[in-house]
Amino acid sequence: MSQTRSFSIFNGTTTGRDMITRNKKNISSEPRFNSLWLPVLTGSLLFSLVLIFWWSLREEDRADQHNLVLKHANKLSEDIQADMRSRIPALKRIASRWEFNGGTSESSFKNDAEHYVIDLPGFQAISWTDKNLYVRWIVPLAGNEKAVGLNLGFEENRKIALEKAESTKMPIMSKPIDLVQGGKGFIIYFPIYTKHGFDGFVSAVFRITPWLKHVFRTDNIPSEISEFKISVTIDEVPVYTQTGWKQLQPGYFDANSAAIIMGHKILISCRPTKFFFPHHKNNHALIALLIGSILAILISFIVQLFQKTSAEAWRTYSTQKTLEFEIENHEKTTKDLKQASAQLTLAAKAGKIGIWSLEISTNSLKWNEKMFELYDVPSDINPNYETWATALHPEDAEKAKAELSAAVEGKGTFDTEFRIITASGEVKHIHAAAKVERDAKNNPLRMTGVNWDITEQKNIEDQIRHMATHDTLTELPTLKLAKDRVGLAFAIATRKELMTAVMFLDLDGFKNVNDTLGHDAGDMVLKEVAKRLLSCVRKVDTVARIGGDEFLIVLNEINAKENLDQIAAKIVKSIAIPFAHENNQVTIGASVGIAICTPSCAKQDIERLIKEADDAMYSIKKTGKNGYAFAENDFAKNNF
């Protein structure tokens, strides 16, 4: 009776008995069910949701690509700032030595200037301009002959910068100018004041194009396969445009990053080329569209199948033929479902996506083949909630479990990243997302979700962070990181009431290595020096490369001056040991200046402590090189 009443709902006033009677009269006569609209409507709604989800993933992918371009622009901006942070103190030391000595000889000036011109590409020239604004000495002379004897006041931008540097007694950078030697550039003026008064300027002339090529390392990447093209303006004046920039159309993916250098705005614009997108393309949107479309079709087919099966079930009461037809139809449906399931599995494998389903009431899990591979679990194991939970990295476990619980309770979504530790000890970074299925009373039934391995856009991030704070040749920390370590050393000295020391080391005779044996030999020496310096200090200390042949050593937790004597002597002795390069032996020395800070002086300026060490190093240079000396600061006078 209940079956007869149910049939009446589908077909108006027709009853099961009427159906049976009609089948007896004409077994080939079958009722018609006009129910196609429901699967069509279901499929249309599901496919609309799939399209919305695909569009959101695609837009997210586009945003990620734009962020990558922006990160590259920011990195270039940071590279410019890092380069200038390296150059400006080095150039300032030329002026400081002049002031400290009350003057300098032409040969000494040219020797120092030549050192920086060779080691730091991008300089057009380094010159001395007298107080009447005439260029007197210039390095290198070749290619800069026109500048010798030139009055720099002939052009407004130069004159304004010179007057400002003289009046403020501070280094001043000019606006972009047309160089006398040709091309675009700018000049940084370092005023010189001795005890006799104003003594002119040390002028550093930058040729913008080779300077930026060095900073951006564009010569290392063939232009025809570069992922980005770059354009630069200084104070809104175009100064550098990479070959191919103008052939690219401006668009959504363009990104800008600004660096403020000595009050001037340097704007770096990045535009991706056609080689960028294949290397940074995310297939999640396409995979979602494929899987979603298959699911929409599958569900629509299931809805249609359900209706059709229901109708055919009633026909089994008519004749054996109807029963046979239902069995045949069911077999066909089973085959179609298997094919659809195989297609879904193939799509998941293609996307390297692990698919899982958690029965909340029993905490049992169902995994596809990729999930077993991701978690390094044998495929004959029946996974459950604990299988997943025990694999979580201890530092991520609490957060991941809390987010899963919040999703089950309807207080949040489960779309997160966490680390797992496999049975072999490998640590993997996993991105996971899931959706909760609920009953009519909103009680959670099961969760269905996906996992994919993102361990590799994570290792790359770590490499980028390392490159930003370490010298590429020696792998030592840069000046910025070394200053951070000095600040940390101050804090430790204050807390433990111990001393902190900074050693400023300059290699003696290193220029001769480059001049006679070439830069390959120089690079070998620098790398070997780094190893020897590290062997002379403790693990808690820091060795940094801050210039061409200049190193900074930060020493923590020093008990007595004798400790520093021992370390400095060990360093000088270690550097003096000959270096072997091919069939040659290279001998250099080291001049070391030491500045000491106790807990009572730990609040002083970091730059001041480094400068005191630098001054002490130059006192060794003057007295014969290849030795060490302590800075004559207040602490040294009162305690040693």
XYZ file of C-alpha atoms in Angstrom:
640
model
C 0.000 0.000 0.000
C 2.782 2.414 0.847
C 4.427 1.741 -2.501
C 1.147 2.409 -4.357
C 0.718 5.726 -2.540
C 4.306 6.752 -3.324
C 3.750 6.114 -7.017
C 0.732 8.391 -6.982
C 2.994 11.282 -6.079
C 5.029 10.812 -9.242
C 2.193 10.299 -11.688
C -0.880 12.213 -10.573
C -3.909 9.952 -10.007
C -2.425 6.785 -11.537
C -2.163 3.991 -8.931
C 0.092 0.941 -8.744
C -2.915 -1.319 -9.433
C -3.745 0.650 -12.606
C -0.108 0.275 -13.665
C -0.134 -3.491 -13.120
C -3.403 -3.822 -15.050
C -2.056 -1.781 -17.934
C 1.128 -3.870 -18.067
C -0.933 -7.043 -18.183
C -2.800 -5.681 -21.197
C 0.270 -4.371 -22.959
C 3.617 -5.356 -21.405
C 5.549 -3.162 -23.832
C 3.630 -0.077 -22.820
C 5.681 1.951 -20.275
C 4.650 5.097 -18.377
C 6.480 8.290 -19.270
C 8.153 10.349 -16.510
C 8.788 13.991 -17.301
C 11.597 14.418 -14.745
C 14.527 15.661 -16.858
C 14.251 19.180 -15.391
C 15.540 18.099 -11.951
C 18.946 16.673 -12.994
C 19.335 19.520 -15.484
C 18.615 22.070 -12.755
C 20.889 20.253 -10.297
C 23.708 20.040 -12.827
C 23.285 23.702 -13.793
C 23.422 24.883 -10.189
C 26.426 22.708 -9.370
C 28.235 23.771 -12.523
C 27.542 27.431 -11.677
C 29.120 26.885 -8.266
C 32.072 25.164 -9.939
C 32.524 28.148 -12.267
C 32.412 30.563 -9.326
C 34.969 28.459 -7.441
C 37.155 28.192 -10.572
C 36.981 31.955 -11.100
C 37.959 32.659 -7.466
C 40.917 30.239 -7.692
C 42.012 31.777 -10.974
C 41.870 35.272 -9.484
C 43.813 34.007 -6.477
C 46.406 32.545 -8.840
C 46.654 35.871 -10.685
C 47.065 37.659 -7.356
C 49.822 35.206 -6.365
C 51.601 35.850 -9.663
C 51.318 39.610 -9.137
C 52.702 39.180 -5.621
C 55.685 37.284 -7.059
C 56.379 40.196 -9.412
C 56.017 42.590 -6.455
C 58.400 40.453 -4.372
C 60.932 40.637 -7.199
C 60.529 44.430 -7.367
C 60.946 44.639 -3.578
C 64.055 42.440 -3.777
C 65.571 44.735 -6.410
C 64.749 47.706 -4.175
C 66.437 45.949 -1.238
C 69.439 45.106 -3.449
C 69.847 48.802 -4.328
C 69.627 49.786 -0.661
C 72.066 47.025 0.363
C 74.512 48.075 -2.357
C 74.379 51.720 -1.281
C 74.732 50.734 2.382
C 77.959 48.984 1.361
C 79.291 51.785 -0.861
C 78.478 54.907 1.169
C 80.385 53.890 4.369
C 83.331 52.775 2.208
C 83.429 56.122 0.365
C 82.898 58.002 3.609
C 86.006 56.343 5.014
C 88.124 58.073 2.325
C 86.867 61.458 3.557
C 87.242 60.393 7.209
C 90.875 59.386 6.662
C 91.541 62.747 5.004
C 90.019 64.550 7.994
C 91.785 62.299 10.513
C 95.209 62.864 8.901
C 94.611 66.567 8.173
C 95.070 65.909 4.457
C 96.317 63.242 2.075
C 98.669 62.761 -0.836
C 97.467 62.327 -4.394
C 98.973 58.834 -4.599
C 97.296 57.731 -1.350
C 93.935 59.117 -2.505
C 94.186 57.445 -5.883
C 95.246 54.127 -4.330
C 92.154 54.084 -2.042
C 89.829 55.255 -4.826
C 91.169 52.690 -7.312
C 90.486 49.941 -4.749
C 86.770 50.806 -4.622
C 86.392 51.441 -8.374
C 87.748 47.957 -9.117
C 85.813 46.105 -6.408
C 82.457 47.881 -6.861
C 81.306 48.094 -10.512
C 79.187 51.087 -11.475
C 81.502 53.948 -10.550
C 82.323 56.278 -13.440
C 84.923 57.950 -11.254
C 85.962 58.895 -7.713
C 87.514 62.344 -7.532
C 88.672 65.103 -5.220
C 87.010 68.474 -5.881
C 88.681 71.434 -4.193
C 86.790 74.042 -2.193
C 86.497 76.230 -5.328
C 84.534 73.399 -6.965
C 87.298 72.376 -9.440
C 88.021 68.677 -10.043
C 91.715 68.105 -9.180
C 92.268 64.371 -8.806
C 90.203 61.663 -10.518
C 90.289 57.832 -10.632
C 90.382 56.329 -13.173
C 91.842 58.969 -15.446
C 91.178 56.958 -18.618
C 87.797 57.989 -20.014
C 87.485 60.877 -17.536
C 90.034 63.293 -19.007
C 87.332 65.882 -19.741
C 86.450 66.087 -16.034
C 89.941 67.078 -14.849
C 89.976 70.789 -14.045
C 86.194 71.042 -14.604
C 84.284 73.537 -12.443
C 81.317 71.515 -11.117
C 79.334 74.697 -10.486
C 78.577 75.023 -14.223
C 75.378 72.947 -13.891
C 72.521 73.733 -11.501
C 71.908 70.227 -10.090
C 75.623 69.767 -9.316
C 75.907 73.236 -7.797
C 72.863 72.797 -5.525
C 74.165 69.451 -4.216
C 77.689 70.844 -3.646
C 76.428 73.874 -1.720
C 74.126 71.718 0.397
C 76.932 69.240 1.231
C 79.244 72.115 2.241
C 76.625 73.857 4.403
C 75.274 70.728 6.132
C 78.678 68.958 6.401
C 76.825 65.793 5.357
C 77.098 63.569 2.258
C 74.631 64.758 -0.396
C 73.396 62.953 -3.510
C 72.612 64.969 -6.641
C 69.573 64.544 -8.847
C 70.069 62.588 -12.130
C 72.485 64.431 -14.422
C 73.977 64.106 -17.888
C 77.577 63.023 -17.296
C 80.426 64.908 -18.962
C 81.629 61.483 -20.126
C 78.197 60.794 -21.630
C 75.187 58.902 -20.311
C 72.997 59.318 -17.231
C 74.407 59.370 -13.722
C 74.402 60.991 -10.325
C 77.061 62.158 -7.879
C 77.443 61.775 -4.119
C 79.525 64.507 -2.500
C 81.334 63.894 0.798
C 82.486 67.232 2.320
C 85.979 67.289 3.900
C 86.570 69.365 7.018
C 89.991 69.338 8.650
C 91.156 71.366 11.620
C 92.113 74.050 9.070
C 88.561 74.278 7.748
C 86.739 73.217 4.595
C 89.009 71.254 2.228
C 86.719 70.317 -0.693
C 84.803 67.130 -1.507
C 85.293 63.461 -2.232
C 82.967 62.996 -5.225
C 81.678 59.584 -6.263
C 80.298 59.632 -9.824
C 77.847 56.798 -10.565
C 77.143 55.724 -14.139
C 73.580 54.463 -13.699
C 73.324 51.750 -16.364
C 76.399 49.642 -15.398
C 75.674 50.268 -11.715
C 72.115 48.904 -11.959
C 73.226 46.001 -14.162
C 75.675 45.039 -11.410
C 73.096 45.432 -8.621
C 70.332 43.591 -10.511
C 72.742 40.949 -11.907
C 70.975 41.219 -15.264
C 74.129 40.151 -17.109
C 73.835 36.711 -15.435
C 70.495 35.962 -17.132
C 70.208 35.973 -20.954
C 67.843 38.757 -21.948
C 65.863 36.518 -24.281
C 64.801 34.143 -21.465
C 64.502 36.641 -18.601
C 61.293 36.376 -16.547
C 61.197 40.115 -15.842
C 62.017 43.406 -17.514
C 62.979 46.389 -15.398
C 62.621 50.167 -15.635
C 64.003 52.655 -13.102
C 63.388 56.336 -12.390
C 65.168 58.614 -9.932
C 63.070 61.529 -8.696
C 60.608 60.716 -11.534
C 63.369 61.046 -14.161
C 63.735 57.894 -16.342
C 67.316 56.669 -15.962
C 67.307 52.969 -16.902
C 65.153 50.829 -19.168
C 66.073 47.203 -19.743
C 66.111 45.962 -23.319
C 62.657 44.614 -24.203
C 60.724 46.728 -21.641
C 59.007 48.877 -24.239
C 57.892 45.817 -26.218
C 55.835 44.587 -23.220
C 52.356 46.002 -22.735
C 51.568 47.440 -19.286
C 49.026 45.413 -17.352
C 47.720 43.983 -14.112
C 50.917 42.117 -13.263
C 53.172 45.200 -13.302
C 54.642 46.027 -9.882
C 56.558 48.974 -8.445
C 58.818 49.295 -5.404
C 60.521 52.444 -4.141
C 63.828 52.898 -2.339
C 64.679 56.193 -0.638
C 68.421 56.835 -0.920
C 69.737 60.002 0.746
C 66.402 61.765 0.263
C 65.965 60.715 -3.388
C 63.233 58.352 -4.545
C 64.412 55.463 -6.735
C 61.360 53.733 -8.260
C 61.858 50.207 -9.623
C 59.164 48.926 -12.022
C 58.965 45.211 -12.884
C 57.024 43.766 -15.782
C 56.807 39.976 -16.328
C 57.759 38.477 -19.682
C 56.250 35.464 -21.429
C 58.813 33.230 -19.671
C 57.459 34.171 -16.224
C 54.026 32.619 -16.465
C 54.931 28.988 -17.408
C 57.283 28.784 -14.398
C 54.775 30.248 -11.939
C 51.538 28.827 -13.196
C 49.170 27.215 -10.684
C 46.906 24.476 -12.051
C 44.571 24.437 -9.053
C 41.858 26.414 -10.884
C 41.971 24.092 -13.904
C 41.998 21.004 -11.691
C 39.080 22.383 -9.677
C 37.161 23.068 -12.891
C 37.872 19.565 -14.180
C 37.002 17.793 -10.929
C 34.009 20.065 -10.297
C 32.649 19.511 -13.795
C 33.022 15.757 -13.423
C 31.299 15.872 -10.030
C 28.490 18.079 -11.384
C 27.913 15.688 -14.258
C 28.193 12.704 -11.947
C 25.722 14.109 -9.401
C 23.309 15.154 -12.134
C 23.596 11.694 -13.569
C 22.992 10.188 -10.114
C 19.888 12.369 -9.655
C 18.594 11.292 -13.021
C 19.551 7.711 -12.237
C 17.717 7.876 -8.920
C 14.558 9.053 -10.604
C 14.891 6.542 -13.341
C 15.620 3.697 -10.926
C 12.633 4.659 -8.793
C 10.347 4.549 -11.797
C 11.791 1.276 -13.004
C 11.370 -0.230 -9.533
C 7.617 0.198 -9.831
C 7.627 -1.413 -13.235
C 9.111 -4.600 -11.772
C 5.583 -5.393 -10.512
C 4.289 -5.465 -14.082
C 6.290 -8.148 -15.796
C 9.474 -10.125 -15.739
C 10.591 -8.124 -18.756
C 10.470 -4.943 -16.675
C 12.567 -6.655 -13.958
C 15.145 -7.745 -16.528
C 15.242 -4.239 -17.918
C 15.862 -2.832 -14.412
C 18.725 -5.275 -13.801
C 20.272 -4.403 -17.142
C 19.866 -0.696 -16.433
C 21.456 -1.126 -12.991
C 24.438 -2.928 -14.474
C 24.871 -0.124 -16.961
C 24.644 2.434 -14.193
C 27.267 0.583 -12.146
C 29.580 0.579 -15.107
C 29.069 4.298 -15.656
C 29.738 4.993 -11.986
C 32.975 3.008 -12.124
C 34.037 4.928 -15.202
C 33.217 8.250 -13.512
C 35.106 7.151 -10.391
C 38.099 6.144 -12.508
C 38.017 9.548 -14.204
C 37.914 11.303 -10.833
C 40.840 9.203 -9.573
C 42.804 9.989 -12.739
C 42.143 13.711 -12.292
C 43.395 13.557 -8.685
C 46.560 11.703 -9.748
C 47.224 14.218 -12.509
C 47.043 17.033 -9.975
C 49.110 15.075 -7.384
C 46.315 15.669 -4.893
C 45.592 13.436 -1.940
C 41.841 12.981 -1.316
C 40.474 11.894 2.067
C 37.155 11.384 3.816
C 36.725 11.364 7.615
C 33.699 9.667 9.219
C 33.287 11.903 12.255
C 31.319 9.463 14.407
C 33.957 6.692 14.112
C 37.116 8.769 13.417
C 37.844 6.449 10.502
C 39.583 7.751 7.410
C 39.455 6.799 3.761
C 42.497 7.771 1.708
C 43.257 7.646 -1.985
C 46.614 6.329 -3.203
C 48.266 9.786 -3.130
C 47.457 10.262 0.581
C 49.355 7.069 1.482
C 52.273 8.351 -0.615
C 52.223 11.824 0.993
C 52.206 10.462 4.573
C 54.580 7.559 3.808
C 52.076 5.050 5.216
C 51.791 1.460 3.863
C 48.727 1.066 1.681
C 47.521 -1.993 3.634
C 47.009 0.136 6.781
C 43.486 1.281 7.625
C 43.997 4.968 8.462
C 42.056 6.763 11.179
C 42.129 10.158 12.870
C 45.138 9.154 14.992
C 47.092 8.190 11.856
C 46.837 11.789 10.733
C 47.257 13.375 14.171
C 50.442 11.468 15.075
C 52.073 12.488 11.791
C 51.698 16.209 12.578
C 54.813 18.174 13.424
C 54.785 18.936 17.190
C 54.986 22.676 16.523
C 51.968 22.604 14.178
C 49.830 19.869 15.760
C 47.819 22.009 18.181
C 46.895 24.611 15.559
C 45.946 22.043 12.896
C 43.792 20.004 15.315
C 42.090 23.175 16.580
C 41.232 24.315 13.050
C 39.833 20.856 12.221
C 37.699 20.884 15.386
C 36.470 24.410 14.646
C 35.395 23.339 11.160
C 33.514 20.316 12.549
C 31.774 22.545 15.095
C 30.810 25.034 12.406
C 33.012 27.796 13.862
C 35.403 28.097 10.957
C 36.705 26.618 7.728
C 39.501 24.090 7.322
C 41.904 25.642 4.826
C 45.394 25.649 6.331
C 49.055 24.694 6.095
C 51.025 22.443 8.449
C 54.079 20.200 8.589
C 54.148 16.428 8.939
C 56.951 14.025 9.879
C 56.893 10.784 7.885
C 58.018 7.404 9.148
C 61.398 7.937 7.452
C 61.888 11.221 9.337
C 61.241 13.468 6.335
C 59.506 16.775 7.091
C 56.911 17.874 4.527
C 54.877 21.057 4.239
C 51.212 20.253 3.483
C 48.373 22.500 2.325
C 44.998 21.064 3.343
C 41.385 22.061 2.691
C 38.122 20.299 3.533
C 34.347 20.676 3.712
C 31.987 19.280 6.360
C 28.821 17.395 5.382
C 25.909 17.782 7.845
C 22.512 16.167 8.371
C 19.158 17.906 8.465
C 19.774 18.996 12.076
C 23.154 20.477 11.151
C 25.030 17.694 12.934
C 28.412 16.881 11.307
C 28.520 13.584 9.440
C 31.809 13.521 7.567
C 34.557 15.680 6.177
C 35.887 15.407 2.649
C 39.095 17.169 1.778
C 42.337 17.344 -0.164
C 46.081 17.505 0.704
C 48.975 18.523 -1.498
C 52.725 18.814 -0.900
C 54.068 22.415 -0.876
C 57.513 21.566 0.538
C 59.369 22.757 -2.605
C 57.226 28.285 -4.220
C 58.674 26.777 1.094
C 62.331 25.718 0.354
C 62.520 28.476 -2.277
C 61.280 31.055 0.255
C 64.012 29.963 2.724
C 66.671 30.337 0.007
C 65.497 33.868 -0.814
C 65.634 34.898 2.871
C 69.190 33.491 3.165
C 70.388 35.343 0.032
C 69.054 38.635 1.409
C 71.312 38.506 4.509
C 74.452 36.658 3.349
C 77.355 37.394 1.008
C 77.073 35.239 -2.122
C 80.831 34.583 -2.426
C 81.787 33.640 1.150
C 78.338 32.760 2.578
C 79.170 35.063 5.508
C 76.575 37.466 6.956
C 76.332 40.937 5.405
C 76.862 44.233 7.223
C 73.139 44.565 7.998
C 73.005 41.165 9.702
C 76.303 41.864 11.473
C 74.848 45.066 12.962
C 71.874 43.070 14.222
C 74.325 40.673 15.875
C 76.120 43.632 17.517
C 72.814 44.787 18.975
C 72.184 41.262 20.284
C 75.682 41.189 21.766
C 74.928 44.465 23.597
C 71.850 42.872 25.158
C 73.814 39.797 26.277
C 76.605 41.972 27.701
C 74.100 43.980 29.740
C 72.308 40.891 31.064
C 75.419 38.861 31.961
C 77.649 41.854 32.863
C 80.323 40.802 30.387
C 82.205 42.617 27.639
C 81.412 42.772 23.939
C 84.013 43.492 21.262
C 84.019 44.363 17.571
C 87.027 43.655 15.347
C 87.384 45.533 12.048
C 89.731 43.583 9.734
C 91.236 44.778 6.434
C 93.438 42.508 4.306
C 96.949 43.795 3.563
C 98.215 43.191 0.034
C 94.922 41.845 -1.305
C 94.809 44.314 -4.197
C 98.110 42.917 -5.449
C 96.520 39.433 -5.619
C 93.785 40.689 -7.951
C 96.231 42.729 -10.029
C 98.785 39.952 -10.552
C 96.768 36.715 -10.469
C 93.269 37.878 -11.399
C 89.907 37.936 -9.697
C 89.599 34.135 -9.593
C 92.579 34.056 -7.268
C 91.100 36.952 -5.284
C 87.811 35.110 -4.863
C 89.654 31.991 -3.698
C 91.572 34.022 -1.116
C 88.395 35.685 0.193
C 86.638 32.333 0.625
C 89.669 30.819 2.376
C 89.990 33.896 4.622
C 86.359 33.400 5.639
C 87.090 29.788 6.643
C 90.178 30.780 8.630
C 88.367 33.558 10.462
C 85.559 31.174 11.426
C 88.129 28.720 12.768
C 89.610 31.436 15.005
C 86.378 32.312 16.832
C 83.622 30.516 18.717
C 80.252 29.430 17.362
C 78.527 32.164 19.374
C 80.593 34.832 17.576
C 79.843 36.328 14.156
C 82.156 36.804 11.154
C 80.749 39.069 8.406
C 82.060 40.366 5.083
C 81.207 44.080 4.848
C 83.246 45.201 1.830
C 85.673 44.032 -0.852
C 88.416 42.898 1.524
C 86.938 44.122 4.802
C 85.489 41.897 7.513
C 83.681 42.572 10.785
C 83.917 40.165 13.748
C 81.427 40.393 16.649
C 82.669 38.734 19.860
C 80.185 37.903 22.647
C 80.628 37.257 26.363
C 84.273 38.361 26.740
C 85.683 38.110 30.277
C 88.995 39.932 29.912
C 91.153 41.887 27.457
C 93.601 38.976 27.363
C 90.938 36.899 25.585
C 90.853 39.498 22.821
C 94.663 39.596 22.552
C 94.685 35.830 22.050
C 91.934 35.895 19.406
C 93.439 38.844 17.490
C 96.915 37.300 17.498
C 95.461 33.996 16.303
C 93.660 35.773 13.441
C 96.748 37.724 12.312
C 98.848 34.547 12.428
C 96.232 32.510 10.535
C 95.871 35.066 7.706
C 99.660 35.284 7.331
C 99.875 31.589 6.354
C 100.385 31.455 2.523
C 97.440 30.552 0.302
C 97.886 28.056 -2.546
C 96.336 28.962 -5.903
C 97.108 26.679 -8.823
C 100.955 26.774 -8.990
C 101.301 29.989 -7.018
C 101.596 30.828 -3.348
C 99.806 33.975 -2.208
C 100.833 35.809 0.947
C 98.736 38.569 2.517
C 98.366 40.092 5.944
C 95.623 41.434 8.173
C 95.265 44.753 9.993
C 92.809 44.428 12.878
C 91.200 47.190 14.936
C 89.406 46.272 18.174
C 86.712 48.271 19.965
C 85.497 47.076 23.379
C 82.152 47.688 25.080
C 81.217 46.830 28.670
C 77.680 46.543 30.135
C 77.948 50.203 31.144
C 78.463 51.314 27.530
C 76.163 48.789 25.861
C 73.597 51.475 25.049
C 75.973 53.401 22.801
C 75.443 53.670 19.066
C 76.381 50.553 17.074
C 77.847 52.673 14.279
C 80.136 54.401 16.781
C 81.587 51.126 18.039
C 82.241 49.944 14.462
C 83.890 53.282 13.586
C 86.146 53.041 16.647
C 87.267 49.598 15.484
C 87.797 50.998 11.952
C 89.938 53.867 13.292
C 92.011 51.431 15.336
C 92.556 49.304 12.237
C 93.879 52.323 10.303
C 96.306 53.076 13.099
C 97.836 49.637 12.394
C 97.924 50.403 8.670
C 100.013 53.502 9.406
C 102.486 51.686 11.639
C 103.410 48.832 9.332
C 100.260 46.716 8.855
C 99.803 43.030 9.737
C 98.915 43.454 13.390
C 96.180 44.602 15.737
C 95.398 47.563 17.966
C 92.720 48.554 20.475
C 90.551 51.621 19.986
C 91.388 54.637 22.155
C 87.827 55.006 23.477
C 86.815 56.056 26.988
C 86.567 52.472 28.222
C 90.045 51.547 26.996
C 91.574 54.627 28.618
C 89.950 53.924 31.971
C 90.494 50.165 32.120
C 93.677 49.205 30.195
